[in-house]
Structures are given as structure tokens and as C-alpha cells.
């Protein structure tokens, strides 16, 4: 109690001061919440936006960086954009055009196979030998899944960490996933060995060591108090090498995205309380609405959304603003 008084949150009678009641009430009665978690090395940042029930009340942000917990109203979304801009960047280029939907069995088997390929690439780099797409025994792929190491450098571990699986995958499920990937011509079977397709081998080759780990989650309660939930994860290994995957029920969407696309998705989650379903990402330029005054610095040059004076980033697509 004394610490709350010294911090100025409560008065001499022990009641919360009037100027803080609305903020705490919004936090206590949240119906819509979005969370951004960013990890780079040993640094972990968490940024949470709690949206008010009414549009007249400001949204609240909670920023945690291991050492401090900062609560701001209205939400300091610009701070989150600055953090992402400094670490992820705003490149418009993606390393490749990967965009696929997988069942959970397929995704687990695929990511395990990609991890084996990544490890082989690192060994080749260390030995100063040529990089090759190798074929791997079924037993090695199964072992990667069943006896996986809990490290965020593992694509397969990161994937399964974000999936709601009642039981661990079995060898039979891994083999079934590989068979489905072979049928899709994304993996080649050679007797009892499996090899990534050229497209997926190139993706694995671009991700030798993960630099940044980003996860965004959003949830809201409907009129029946049922929680509607969505999330996505992005792993970055270079300026133009970002692997994005999204858990959509029984399907896993896997894409290569650019830094600008990633920041745009983050912006949508942190600014729009109803942004549960993610928009389709595309490399095609976004047309500016005809009614957008592009000669006015208070409009985003990329998507035409009206922005606040002195804003550094577009609240809709995350584009860094000029001027």
C-alpha cells in the first residue's frame, strides 16, 4: 500500500485516484486485447494493447522490457512501431514467393526436414564445402520431432510451441505428413529418404540462424463471452528473409514476407480491436484511395490512411512516414 501511495496511484484513504480509474477499469474489463512479443538474442520485449469497450475511451498499452513495466493511455503504439522499425526494418523485398497451406502433420514434418537441411548448411559453411540439398532418413526426421530440442533456433520447435496439440506427434503421423508433402511435390522421396524440393531448399538455405522472433496474438470476446483468438509468428534471419506462419484451425499458413508486410500486419493488430483474421499479404503495390490527399503530409503515401500530425508510422499499414 505504501508503494502505491509513493507512486501516486492511491490517495491517503487508500482509494485509486480519479485520474487513474478509467485506465484501470479498461484493463479490468478488457474485451479486446492484442499482444506483440519480440525477441532478439537475450532481449525480450512485450507490448500489450487493451482496447476499451467504447470508442470514446482510449486504448491502454502495457510495455514490458524485462526491467520496466510502463502503462500508457492512450496506447503508445508509436513506441512499438519504433521498436520494430529499428530491429526488423521496412524492406519491401522478400527473399522468395513462398505461400502455402499445410495440415498440421505436413507442417511439422516439413519444418523438421528444413531444420535438418539448415543444420547441414551450417556444417558445410563451417567446413568450407559446397552447400547441397541432402536426402534424410525417415528415422532422422522422426527423431527431430519426437526428441526435439527446446530452442527457438528450431523451426519445428517454434511451430509446435504455438500449436494447440493434445498429444505429441507420433512416428506414424510424421510419416503421413511426409507422404502428403511428396504428393504435393514439395518433398521428393528416394527409397526411404526424403529431400526438400528446390523451392523449399532455397527457403531453408536463407534461414541458417534466426536473428529475430516476433509473435502477435489477438483475442476478443463475442456477445456470448466466447473468446475468438488469432495469432501469427515471424522468424527473421536477414533483412529480406522473414518466414511467417499462422495457425488457422487445422491449417498452417506459411509465407515468406517482407519487413514492410510484417510491420503492416503488426500495425493492423495493434490498432484495430476487431482485426482477428489476418489480411492477405501481397507484393503488389497498394493503390491509394482517390479521396486520399496524398499531397497532405497527414495521409499515408502507401495506403492513403489519414494519420496524426507528427506520426512516424502509418496506423493502418505500418509504412514509415516522411516529413
Tab-separated table of C-alpha atoms in Angstrom:
chain	number	residue	atom	x	y	z
A	1	UNK	CA	0.000	0.000	0.000
A	2	UNK	CA	2.810	2.392	0.875
A	3	UNK	CA	4.467	1.757	-2.500
A	4	UNK	CA	1.212	2.563	-4.320
A	5	UNK	CA	0.904	5.774	-2.318
A	6	UNK	CA	4.509	6.755	-3.026
A	7	UNK	CA	3.890	6.092	-6.718
A	8	UNK	CA	0.897	8.448	-6.578
A	9	UNK	CA	-1.687	5.852	-7.639
A	10	UNK	CA	-3.823	5.982	-4.491
A	11	UNK	CA	-4.781	8.737	-2.091
A	12	UNK	CA	-4.421	8.893	1.680
A	13	UNK	CA	-7.637	6.891	2.169
A	14	UNK	CA	-6.353	4.005	0.040
A	15	UNK	CA	-8.640	4.704	-2.931
A	16	UNK	CA	-7.419	4.832	-6.501
A	17	UNK	CA	-7.052	8.415	-7.666
A	18	UNK	CA	-9.728	9.611	-10.063
A	19	UNK	CA	-7.316	10.214	-12.962
A	20	UNK	CA	-6.265	6.543	-12.951
A	21	UNK	CA	-9.657	4.899	-12.528
A	22	UNK	CA	-10.592	4.864	-16.220
A	23	UNK	CA	-7.272	3.247	-17.151
A	24	UNK	CA	-7.588	0.513	-14.535
A	25	UNK	CA	-11.244	-0.007	-15.418
A	26	UNK	CA	-10.319	-0.574	-19.073
A	27	UNK	CA	-7.633	-3.061	-18.073
A	28	UNK	CA	-10.044	-4.898	-15.770
A	29	UNK	CA	-12.901	-5.091	-18.298
A	30	UNK	CA	-10.970	-5.732	-21.480
A	31	UNK	CA	-12.944	-7.255	-24.347
A	32	UNK	CA	-10.253	-6.930	-26.999
A	33	UNK	CA	-6.521	-7.422	-26.473
A	34	UNK	CA	-3.531	-7.562	-28.823
A	35	UNK	CA	-0.044	-8.646	-27.779
A	36	UNK	CA	3.272	-8.176	-29.585
A	37	UNK	CA	6.307	-10.137	-28.363
A	38	UNK	CA	9.715	-9.515	-29.864
A	39	UNK	CA	12.901	-11.428	-29.051
A	40	UNK	CA	16.398	-10.679	-30.294
A	41	UNK	CA	19.182	-12.587	-28.574
A	42	UNK	CA	18.662	-12.291	-24.822
A	43	UNK	CA	16.355	-9.269	-25.133
A	44	UNK	CA	12.625	-9.787	-24.762
A	45	UNK	CA	10.030	-7.080	-25.310
A	46	UNK	CA	6.304	-7.437	-24.764
A	47	UNK	CA	3.796	-4.806	-25.861
A	48	UNK	CA	0.124	-5.272	-24.952
A	49	UNK	CA	-2.756	-3.098	-26.171
A	50	UNK	CA	-6.066	-3.308	-24.316
A	51	UNK	CA	-8.956	-1.791	-26.247
A	52	UNK	CA	-11.770	-0.030	-24.387
A	53	UNK	CA	-15.376	-1.192	-24.700
A	54	UNK	CA	-16.435	2.215	-26.044
A	55	UNK	CA	-14.774	4.230	-28.793
A	56	UNK	CA	-14.803	7.311	-26.578
A	57	UNK	CA	-12.378	5.721	-24.116
A	58	UNK	CA	-8.675	5.483	-25.014
A	59	UNK	CA	-6.931	2.165	-25.535
A	60	UNK	CA	-4.273	1.249	-22.980
A	61	UNK	CA	-0.767	-0.066	-23.651
A	62	UNK	CA	1.481	-2.032	-21.329
A	63	UNK	CA	5.153	-2.219	-22.316
A	64	UNK	CA	7.473	-4.734	-20.627
A	65	UNK	CA	11.197	-4.935	-21.377
A	66	UNK	CA	12.418	-7.203	-18.552
A	67	UNK	CA	13.300	-4.223	-16.370
A	68	UNK	CA	10.307	-1.905	-16.541
A	69	UNK	CA	6.549	-2.091	-16.832
A	70	UNK	CA	5.153	1.042	-18.482
A	71	UNK	CA	1.394	1.702	-18.737
A	72	UNK	CA	0.202	4.491	-21.045
A	73	UNK	CA	-3.179	5.900	-22.054
A	74	UNK	CA	-3.807	6.401	-24.881
A	75	UNK	CA	-1.800	3.410	-26.083
A	76	UNK	CA	1.735	4.281	-27.182
A	77	UNK	CA	1.556	2.246	-30.390
A	78	UNK	CA	4.157	4.523	-31.991
A	79	UNK	CA	6.698	3.151	-29.489
A	80	UNK	CA	6.024	-0.384	-30.706
A	81	UNK	CA	6.438	0.705	-34.339
A	82	UNK	CA	9.745	2.394	-33.487
A	83	UNK	CA	10.970	-0.795	-31.833
A	84	UNK	CA	10.015	-2.937	-34.828
A	85	UNK	CA	11.433	-0.398	-37.295
A	86	UNK	CA	14.789	-0.402	-35.531
A	87	UNK	CA	15.063	-4.191	-35.477
A	88	UNK	CA	13.005	-5.566	-38.387
A	89	UNK	CA	13.294	-2.745	-40.912
A	90	UNK	CA	10.999	-1.627	-43.721
A	91	UNK	CA	12.291	-3.532	-46.710
A	92	UNK	CA	9.726	-4.080	-49.468
A	93	UNK	CA	11.596	-7.134	-50.746
A	94	UNK	CA	11.018	-10.761	-49.713
A	95	UNK	CA	13.664	-13.386	-50.455
A	96	UNK	CA	11.190	-15.630	-52.313
A	97	UNK	CA	7.497	-16.077	-53.135
A	98	UNK	CA	6.677	-18.980	-50.814
A	99	UNK	CA	2.966	-19.102	-49.923
A	100	UNK	CA	1.487	-22.471	-48.962
A	101	UNK	CA	-1.180	-24.021	-46.749
A	102	UNK	CA	-0.365	-27.171	-44.816
A	103	UNK	CA	-2.104	-29.536	-42.460
A	104	UNK	CA	-0.516	-29.699	-39.016
A	105	UNK	CA	1.031	-33.074	-39.830
A	106	UNK	CA	2.528	-31.701	-43.034
A	107	UNK	CA	3.873	-28.551	-41.353
A	108	UNK	CA	5.549	-30.451	-38.507
A	109	UNK	CA	7.225	-32.917	-40.895
A	110	UNK	CA	8.253	-30.117	-43.258
A	111	UNK	CA	9.783	-27.914	-40.565
A	112	UNK	CA	11.697	-30.885	-39.118
A	113	UNK	CA	13.118	-31.632	-42.583
A	114	UNK	CA	14.003	-27.946	-43.057
A	115	UNK	CA	15.812	-27.952	-39.693
A	116	UNK	CA	17.946	-30.908	-40.819
A	117	UNK	CA	18.761	-29.042	-44.036
A	118	UNK	CA	19.651	-25.876	-42.093
A	119	UNK	CA	21.990	-27.833	-39.802
A	120	UNK	CA	23.693	-29.423	-42.825
A	121	UNK	CA	24.146	-25.985	-44.398
A	122	UNK	CA	25.821	-24.663	-41.249
A	123	UNK	CA	28.188	-27.632	-41.177
A	124	UNK	CA	29.043	-27.052	-44.832
A	125	UNK	CA	29.768	-23.389	-44.134
A	126	UNK	CA	32.000	-24.317	-41.189
A	127	UNK	CA	33.840	-26.921	-43.288
A	128	UNK	CA	34.075	-24.522	-46.265
A	129	UNK	CA	32.379	-27.013	-48.561
A	130	UNK	CA	29.620	-26.508	-51.129
A	131	UNK	CA	26.011	-26.317	-49.964
A	132	UNK	CA	23.901	-29.239	-51.199
A	133	UNK	CA	20.295	-30.330	-50.849
A	134	UNK	CA	20.575	-33.619	-48.976
A	135	UNK	CA	18.178	-36.551	-48.516
A	136	UNK	CA	17.378	-37.668	-44.964
A	137	UNK	CA	16.243	-40.977	-43.496
A	138	UNK	CA	12.740	-41.198	-42.114
A	139	UNK	CA	14.241	-42.115	-38.724
A	140	UNK	CA	16.232	-38.860	-38.608
A	141	UNK	CA	13.133	-36.767	-39.384
A	142	UNK	CA	11.053	-38.641	-36.804
A	143	UNK	CA	13.790	-38.214	-34.190
A	144	UNK	CA	13.842	-34.457	-34.856
A	145	UNK	CA	10.128	-34.294	-33.981
A	146	UNK	CA	9.868	-36.827	-31.166
A	147	UNK	CA	13.132	-35.900	-29.404
A	148	UNK	CA	13.229	-32.243	-30.358
A	149	UNK	CA	15.422	-29.744	-28.544
A	150	UNK	CA	13.649	-26.800	-26.949
A	151	UNK	CA	15.367	-23.949	-28.752
A	152	UNK	CA	13.965	-21.052	-30.727
A	153	UNK	CA	16.570	-21.750	-33.408
A	154	UNK	CA	14.464	-24.801	-34.315
A	155	UNK	CA	11.660	-24.116	-36.792
A	156	UNK	CA	9.874	-27.295	-35.742
A	157	UNK	CA	10.012	-26.400	-32.024
A	158	UNK	CA	8.741	-22.859	-32.632
A	159	UNK	CA	5.910	-24.202	-34.772
A	160	UNK	CA	4.765	-26.804	-32.239
A	161	UNK	CA	5.104	-24.326	-29.353
A	162	UNK	CA	2.385	-22.213	-30.927
A	163	UNK	CA	0.068	-25.099	-31.826
A	164	UNK	CA	-2.666	-26.483	-29.612
A	165	UNK	CA	-1.849	-30.183	-29.891
A	166	UNK	CA	-3.392	-32.592	-27.349
A	167	UNK	CA	-0.546	-35.115	-27.689
A	168	UNK	CA	2.957	-35.120	-29.241
A	169	UNK	CA	3.275	-36.241	-32.843
A	170	UNK	CA	3.872	-39.955	-33.399
A	171	UNK	CA	6.271	-41.521	-35.950
A	172	UNK	CA	3.248	-42.621	-37.998
A	173	UNK	CA	1.930	-39.037	-38.127
A	174	UNK	CA	5.322	-37.704	-39.221
A	175	UNK	CA	5.492	-40.296	-41.998
A	176	UNK	CA	1.938	-39.463	-43.074
A	177	UNK	CA	2.852	-35.773	-43.222
A	178	UNK	CA	5.859	-36.516	-45.400
A	179	UNK	CA	3.721	-38.618	-47.757
A	180	UNK	CA	1.296	-35.700	-48.216
A	181	UNK	CA	4.229	-33.367	-48.939
A	182	UNK	CA	5.514	-35.838	-51.545
A	183	UNK	CA	2.068	-35.888	-53.176
A	184	UNK	CA	2.218	-32.072	-53.388
A	185	UNK	CA	5.715	-32.331	-54.960
A	186	UNK	CA	7.154	-30.166	-52.170
A	187	UNK	CA	9.309	-33.072	-50.964
A	188	UNK	CA	10.960	-35.765	-53.071
A	189	UNK	CA	11.072	-39.387	-51.859
A	190	UNK	CA	14.103	-41.521	-52.637
A	191	UNK	CA	13.512	-45.066	-51.323
A	192	UNK	CA	13.233	-44.408	-47.569
A	193	UNK	CA	14.812	-40.954	-47.701
A	194	UNK	CA	13.265	-37.546	-48.189
A	195	UNK	CA	14.660	-34.450	-49.872
A	196	UNK	CA	13.275	-30.902	-49.959
A	197	UNK	CA	12.125	-29.523	-53.296
A	198	UNK	CA	14.369	-26.883	-54.835
A	199	UNK	CA	11.975	-24.106	-53.741
A	200	UNK	CA	11.903	-25.182	-50.099
A	201	UNK	CA	15.630	-25.915	-50.072
A	202	UNK	CA	16.235	-22.292	-51.053
A	203	UNK	CA	13.963	-21.141	-48.206
A	204	UNK	CA	15.861	-23.292	-45.692
A	205	UNK	CA	19.159	-22.005	-47.046
A	206	UNK	CA	18.111	-18.417	-46.349
A	207	UNK	CA	17.446	-19.193	-42.671
A	208	UNK	CA	20.726	-20.530	-41.233
A	209	UNK	CA	20.472	-18.639	-37.920
A	210	UNK	CA	17.342	-16.846	-36.658
A	211	UNK	CA	18.052	-13.256	-35.579
A	212	UNK	CA	14.602	-12.010	-34.567
A	213	UNK	CA	11.494	-13.750	-33.288
A	214	UNK	CA	8.148	-11.949	-33.468
A	215	UNK	CA	4.783	-13.235	-32.324
A	216	UNK	CA	1.497	-11.332	-32.363
A	217	UNK	CA	-1.688	-12.525	-30.687
A	218	UNK	CA	-5.160	-11.021	-30.605
A	219	UNK	CA	-8.279	-12.061	-28.781
A	220	UNK	CA	-11.767	-10.734	-28.277
A	221	UNK	CA	-14.927	-11.906	-26.591
A	222	UNK	CA	-18.115	-12.146	-28.621
A	223	UNK	CA	-21.611	-11.452	-27.328
A	224	UNK	CA	-21.676	-14.931	-25.792
A	225	UNK	CA	-18.367	-14.345	-23.981
A	226	UNK	CA	-16.631	-16.850	-26.241
A	227	UNK	CA	-13.017	-15.975	-26.873
A	228	UNK	CA	-12.109	-15.552	-30.557
A	229	UNK	CA	-8.367	-15.908	-30.918
A	230	UNK	CA	-5.787	-15.465	-33.677
A	231	UNK	CA	-2.010	-15.367	-33.800
A	232	UNK	CA	0.965	-15.425	-36.118
A	233	UNK	CA	4.725	-15.857	-35.773
A	234	UNK	CA	7.563	-14.488	-37.886
A	235	UNK	CA	11.201	-15.596	-37.814
A	236	UNK	CA	13.800	-13.291	-39.363
A	237	UNK	CA	17.274	-14.347	-40.468
A	238	UNK	CA	18.224	-11.320	-42.570
A	239	UNK	CA	16.883	-8.072	-43.965
A	240	UNK	CA	14.795	-9.805	-46.645
A	241	UNK	CA	14.464	-13.242	-45.043
A	242	UNK	CA	11.338	-13.465	-42.915
A	243	UNK	CA	9.387	-16.714	-42.570
A	244	UNK	CA	5.808	-16.130	-41.446
A	245	UNK	CA	3.390	-18.796	-40.262
A	246	UNK	CA	-0.153	-18.549	-38.992
A	247	UNK	CA	-2.230	-21.156	-37.186
A	248	UNK	CA	-5.714	-21.230	-38.753
A	249	UNK	CA	-7.584	-24.065	-37.087
A	250	UNK	CA	-6.499	-27.285	-38.767
A	251	UNK	CA	-4.291	-25.485	-41.291
A	252	UNK	CA	-0.921	-23.776	-41.044
A	253	UNK	CA	-0.283	-20.926	-43.499
A	254	UNK	CA	3.406	-20.474	-44.323
A	255	UNK	CA	4.701	-17.466	-46.279
A	256	UNK	CA	7.856	-15.532	-46.966
A	257	UNK	CA	7.075	-11.873	-46.269
A	258	UNK	CA	8.939	-8.586	-46.424
A	259	UNK	CA	9.711	-6.361	-43.456
A	260	UNK	CA	7.095	-3.871	-44.623
A	261	UNK	CA	4.425	-6.579	-44.847
A	262	UNK	CA	5.279	-7.795	-41.344
A	263	UNK	CA	5.078	-4.304	-39.861
A	264	UNK	CA	1.767	-3.770	-41.676
A	265	UNK	CA	0.294	-6.876	-40.057
A	266	UNK	CA	1.559	-5.785	-36.639
A	267	UNK	CA	0.054	-2.332	-37.165
A	268	UNK	CA	-3.329	-3.799	-38.006
A	269	UNK	CA	-3.416	-5.911	-34.849
A	270	UNK	CA	-2.304	-3.127	-32.517
A	271	UNK	CA	-4.675	-0.516	-33.933
A	272	UNK	CA	-7.847	-2.398	-34.827
A	273	UNK	CA	-9.660	-4.186	-31.983
A	274	UNK	CA	-11.574	-6.402	-34.426
A	275	UNK	CA	-8.555	-7.436	-36.520
A	276	UNK	CA	-8.751	-11.157	-35.808
A	277	UNK	CA	-8.487	-12.512	-39.357
A	278	UNK	CA	-5.235	-11.533	-40.989
A	279	UNK	CA	-5.341	-9.758	-44.379
A	280	UNK	CA	-3.867	-11.339	-47.476
A	281	UNK	CA	-0.305	-10.192	-47.974
A	282	UNK	CA	0.887	-9.430	-51.465
A	283	UNK	CA	3.907	-7.917	-53.134
A	284	UNK	CA	1.646	-5.866	-55.404
A	285	UNK	CA	1.608	-2.106	-54.683
A	286	UNK	CA	-1.379	-0.837	-52.732
A	287	UNK	CA	-3.453	1.678	-54.666
A	288	UNK	CA	-4.061	4.962	-52.918
A	289	UNK	CA	-7.777	5.764	-52.478
A	290	UNK	CA	-8.990	8.521	-54.764
A	291	UNK	CA	-10.199	10.604	-51.844
A	292	UNK	CA	-6.817	10.467	-50.103
A	293	UNK	CA	-4.993	13.791	-50.194
A	294	UNK	CA	-1.553	12.435	-50.983
A	295	UNK	CA	-0.129	15.945	-51.070
A	296	UNK	CA	-1.057	16.324	-47.405
A	297	UNK	CA	1.595	15.009	-45.018
A	298	UNK	CA	-1.202	13.755	-42.740
A	299	UNK	CA	-2.026	10.958	-45.177
A	300	UNK	CA	-0.016	7.779	-45.704
A	301	UNK	CA	1.657	7.728	-49.136
A	302	UNK	CA	1.360	3.934	-49.277
A	303	UNK	CA	-2.296	3.251	-48.413
A	304	UNK	CA	-3.928	6.701	-48.128
A	305	UNK	CA	-4.952	6.343	-44.470
A	306	UNK	CA	-5.255	9.603	-42.556
A	307	UNK	CA	-2.508	9.925	-39.956
A	308	UNK	CA	-1.969	12.065	-36.900
A	309	UNK	CA	0.325	15.112	-37.120
A	310	UNK	CA	3.974	14.217	-36.422
A	311	UNK	CA	3.203	10.466	-36.607
A	312	UNK	CA	6.229	8.394	-37.646
A	313	UNK	CA	4.323	5.343	-38.886
A	314	UNK	CA	1.015	4.706	-40.629
A	315	UNK	CA	-1.504	3.250	-38.145
A	316	UNK	CA	-3.000	1.034	-40.879
A	317	UNK	CA	-0.132	-0.472	-42.885
A	318	UNK	CA	2.884	0.447	-40.747
A	319	UNK	CA	4.698	2.352	-43.503
A	320	UNK	CA	7.323	4.780	-42.218
A	321	UNK	CA	6.070	8.301	-42.933
A	322	UNK	CA	8.143	11.025	-44.493
A	323	UNK	CA	8.277	14.551	-43.212
